[in-house]
Amino acid sequence: MTIDAARQITRIRTGRELLGLDQRNAAEISGLSQPMWSRIESGKKVASLGEILAIAETLGTTPGYLTGNSDLMKRVAVAARTDGVDTSSVEDRLRHLMEVDALFDRIEASNR
């Protein structure tokens, strides 16, 4: 699995800023320390799986989205009326739910 570090850093920072959180607030919500969040967001530390899971949950996204390793993200299309309705938020939410479902499937399979 290859992780695009620059993309991951951008997605973490952008997600945090879109939620109106500073690093201290985001770290507090995630259970990480503020210095740890800062090192991850600045690229000085590669986030562990546990840290990625905590950050994804805090930001309301998926580990696959943050790391750029989601097989599902490219396969979702939403059928909807095209009379000016923007379906991007529906597509994003559906991708998120499918990614979380796939993650739980992988965890369940590894515990068998």
mmCIF file of C-alpha atoms in Angstrom:
data_model
loop_
_atom_site.group_PDB
_atom_site.id
_atom_site.type_symbol
_atom_site.label_atom_id
_atom_site.label_comp_id
_atom_site.label_asym_id
_atom_site.label_seq_id
_atom_site.Cartn_x
_atom_site.Cartn_y
_atom_site.Cartn_z
ATOM 1 C CA MET A 1 0.000 0.000 0.000
ATOM 2 C CA THR A 2 1.410 3.357 -1.055
ATOM 3 C CA ILE A 3 0.485 6.515 0.794
ATOM 4 C CA ASP A 4 0.766 9.909 -0.840
ATOM 5 C CA ALA A 5 2.098 11.845 2.165
ATOM 6 C CA ALA A 6 1.513 15.284 0.656
ATOM 7 C CA ARG A 7 -2.108 14.411 -0.175
ATOM 8 C CA GLN A 8 -2.658 12.988 3.308
ATOM 9 C CA ILE A 9 -1.266 16.123 4.969
ATOM 10 C CA THR A 10 -3.414 18.357 2.762
ATOM 11 C CA ARG A 11 -6.556 16.339 3.441
ATOM 12 C CA ILE A 12 -5.976 16.375 7.199
ATOM 13 C CA ARG A 13 -5.296 20.119 7.291
ATOM 14 C CA THR A 14 -8.159 20.972 4.935
ATOM 15 C CA GLY A 15 -10.600 18.746 6.815
ATOM 16 C CA ARG A 16 -9.670 20.317 10.122
ATOM 17 C CA GLU A 17 -9.963 23.840 8.761
ATOM 18 C CA LEU A 18 -13.320 23.113 7.098
ATOM 19 C CA LEU A 19 -14.645 22.062 10.488
ATOM 20 C CA GLY A 20 -13.356 25.292 12.016
ATOM 21 C CA LEU A 21 -10.993 23.463 14.360
ATOM 22 C CA ASP A 22 -7.528 24.516 15.371
ATOM 23 C CA GLN A 23 -4.948 21.789 15.988
ATOM 24 C CA ARG A 24 -5.541 21.860 19.742
ATOM 25 C CA ASN A 25 -9.289 21.282 19.376
ATOM 26 C CA ALA A 26 -8.844 18.593 16.734
ATOM 27 C CA ALA A 27 -6.240 16.814 18.849
ATOM 28 C CA GLU A 28 -8.480 16.947 21.911
ATOM 29 C CA ILE A 29 -11.439 15.468 20.017
ATOM 30 C CA SER A 30 -9.290 12.725 18.499
ATOM 31 C CA GLY A 31 -7.526 11.795 21.715
ATOM 32 C CA LEU A 32 -4.133 12.691 20.258
ATOM 33 C CA SER A 33 -1.848 15.290 21.758
ATOM 34 C CA GLN A 34 -1.584 18.664 20.039
ATOM 35 C CA PRO A 35 2.166 18.206 19.399
ATOM 36 C CA MET A 36 1.451 14.805 17.819
ATOM 37 C CA TRP A 37 -1.303 16.270 15.604
ATOM 38 C CA SER A 38 1.064 19.076 14.596
ATOM 39 C CA ARG A 39 3.879 16.668 13.682
ATOM 40 C CA ILE A 40 1.494 14.547 11.592
ATOM 41 C CA GLU A 41 -0.046 17.562 9.866
ATOM 42 C CA SER A 42 3.367 19.093 9.115
ATOM 43 C CA GLY A 43 4.730 15.826 7.721
ATOM 44 C CA LYS A 44 7.362 15.434 10.450
ATOM 45 C CA LYS A 45 5.740 12.166 11.573
ATOM 46 C CA VAL A 46 4.061 9.420 9.612
ATOM 47 C CA ALA A 47 0.732 8.646 11.259
ATOM 48 C CA SER A 48 0.193 5.127 12.564
ATOM 49 C CA LEU A 49 -2.972 3.223 11.662
ATOM 50 C CA GLY A 50 -4.485 4.073 15.056
ATOM 51 C CA GLU A 51 -3.721 7.746 14.561
ATOM 52 C CA ILE A 52 -5.200 7.723 11.040
ATOM 53 C CA LEU A 53 -8.360 6.075 12.399
ATOM 54 C CA ALA A 54 -8.663 8.716 15.151
ATOM 55 C CA ILE A 55 -8.040 11.576 12.723
ATOM 56 C CA ALA A 56 -10.512 10.208 10.175
ATOM 57 C CA GLU A 57 -13.204 9.867 12.831
ATOM 58 C CA THR A 58 -12.530 13.393 14.092
ATOM 59 C CA LEU A 59 -12.758 14.825 10.589
ATOM 60 C CA GLY A 60 -15.818 12.777 9.608
ATOM 61 C CA THR A 61 -14.039 10.967 6.803
ATOM 62 C CA THR A 62 -12.410 7.604 6.195
ATOM 63 C CA PRO A 63 -8.860 6.312 6.483
ATOM 64 C CA GLY A 64 -9.022 5.424 2.787
ATOM 65 C CA TYR A 65 -9.802 9.005 1.868
ATOM 66 C CA LEU A 66 -7.036 10.439 4.058
ATOM 67 C CA THR A 67 -4.389 8.039 2.763
ATOM 68 C CA GLY A 68 -5.580 7.974 -0.840
ATOM 69 C CA ASN A 69 -6.021 4.195 -0.627
ATOM 70 C CA SER A 70 -9.709 3.730 -1.170
ATOM 71 C CA ASP A 71 -10.759 1.251 -3.825
ATOM 72 C CA LEU A 72 -14.334 2.387 -3.406
ATOM 73 C CA MET A 73 -13.877 6.113 -3.847
ATOM 74 C CA LYS A 74 -13.455 5.794 -7.611
ATOM 75 C CA ARG A 75 -16.369 3.409 -8.122
ATOM 76 C CA VAL A 76 -19.288 5.357 -6.708
ATOM 77 C CA ALA A 77 -21.712 7.139 -8.975
ATOM 78 C CA VAL A 78 -25.054 8.512 -7.882
ATOM 79 C CA ALA A 79 -28.021 8.329 -10.205
ATOM 80 C CA ALA A 80 -30.070 11.466 -9.738
ATOM 81 C CA ARG A 81 -32.098 13.993 -11.615
ATOM 82 C CA THR A 82 -29.876 16.406 -13.444
ATOM 83 C CA ASP A 83 -32.048 19.491 -13.200
ATOM 84 C CA GLY A 84 -29.381 21.569 -11.496
ATOM 85 C CA VAL A 85 -29.158 19.407 -8.380
ATOM 86 C CA ASP A 86 -25.617 19.078 -7.061
ATOM 87 C CA THR A 87 -25.129 15.442 -6.069
ATOM 88 C CA SER A 88 -21.525 15.792 -4.907
ATOM 89 C CA SER A 89 -22.408 15.834 -1.193
ATOM 90 C CA VAL A 90 -24.556 12.712 -1.619
ATOM 91 C CA GLU A 91 -21.725 10.999 -3.491
ATOM 92 C CA ASP A 92 -19.201 11.995 -0.817
ATOM 93 C CA ARG A 93 -21.414 10.670 1.989
ATOM 94 C CA LEU A 94 -22.077 7.421 0.123
ATOM 95 C CA ARG A 95 -18.359 6.936 -0.493
ATOM 96 C CA HIS A 96 -17.689 7.576 3.178
ATOM 97 C CA LEU A 97 -20.252 5.009 4.306
ATOM 98 C CA MET A 98 -19.024 2.421 1.808
ATOM 99 C CA GLU A 99 -15.417 2.949 2.883
ATOM 100 C CA VAL A 100 -16.306 2.555 6.555
ATOM 101 C CA ASP A 101 -18.293 -0.594 5.731
ATOM 102 C CA ALA A 102 -15.346 -2.032 3.812
ATOM 103 C CA LEU A 103 -13.000 -1.205 6.684
ATOM 104 C CA PHE A 104 -15.233 -3.048 9.146
ATOM 105 C CA ASP A 105 -15.388 -6.014 6.762
ATOM 106 C CA ARG A 106 -11.570 -6.149 6.633
ATOM 107 C CA ILE A 107 -11.285 -5.897 10.425
ATOM 108 C CA GLU A 108 -13.902 -8.622 10.903
ATOM 109 C CA ALA A 109 -12.166 -10.893 8.394
ATOM 110 C CA SER A 110 -8.783 -10.415 10.099
ATOM 111 C CA ASN A 111 -10.309 -11.365 13.483
ATOM 112 C CA ARG A 112 -11.610 -14.726 12.245
#
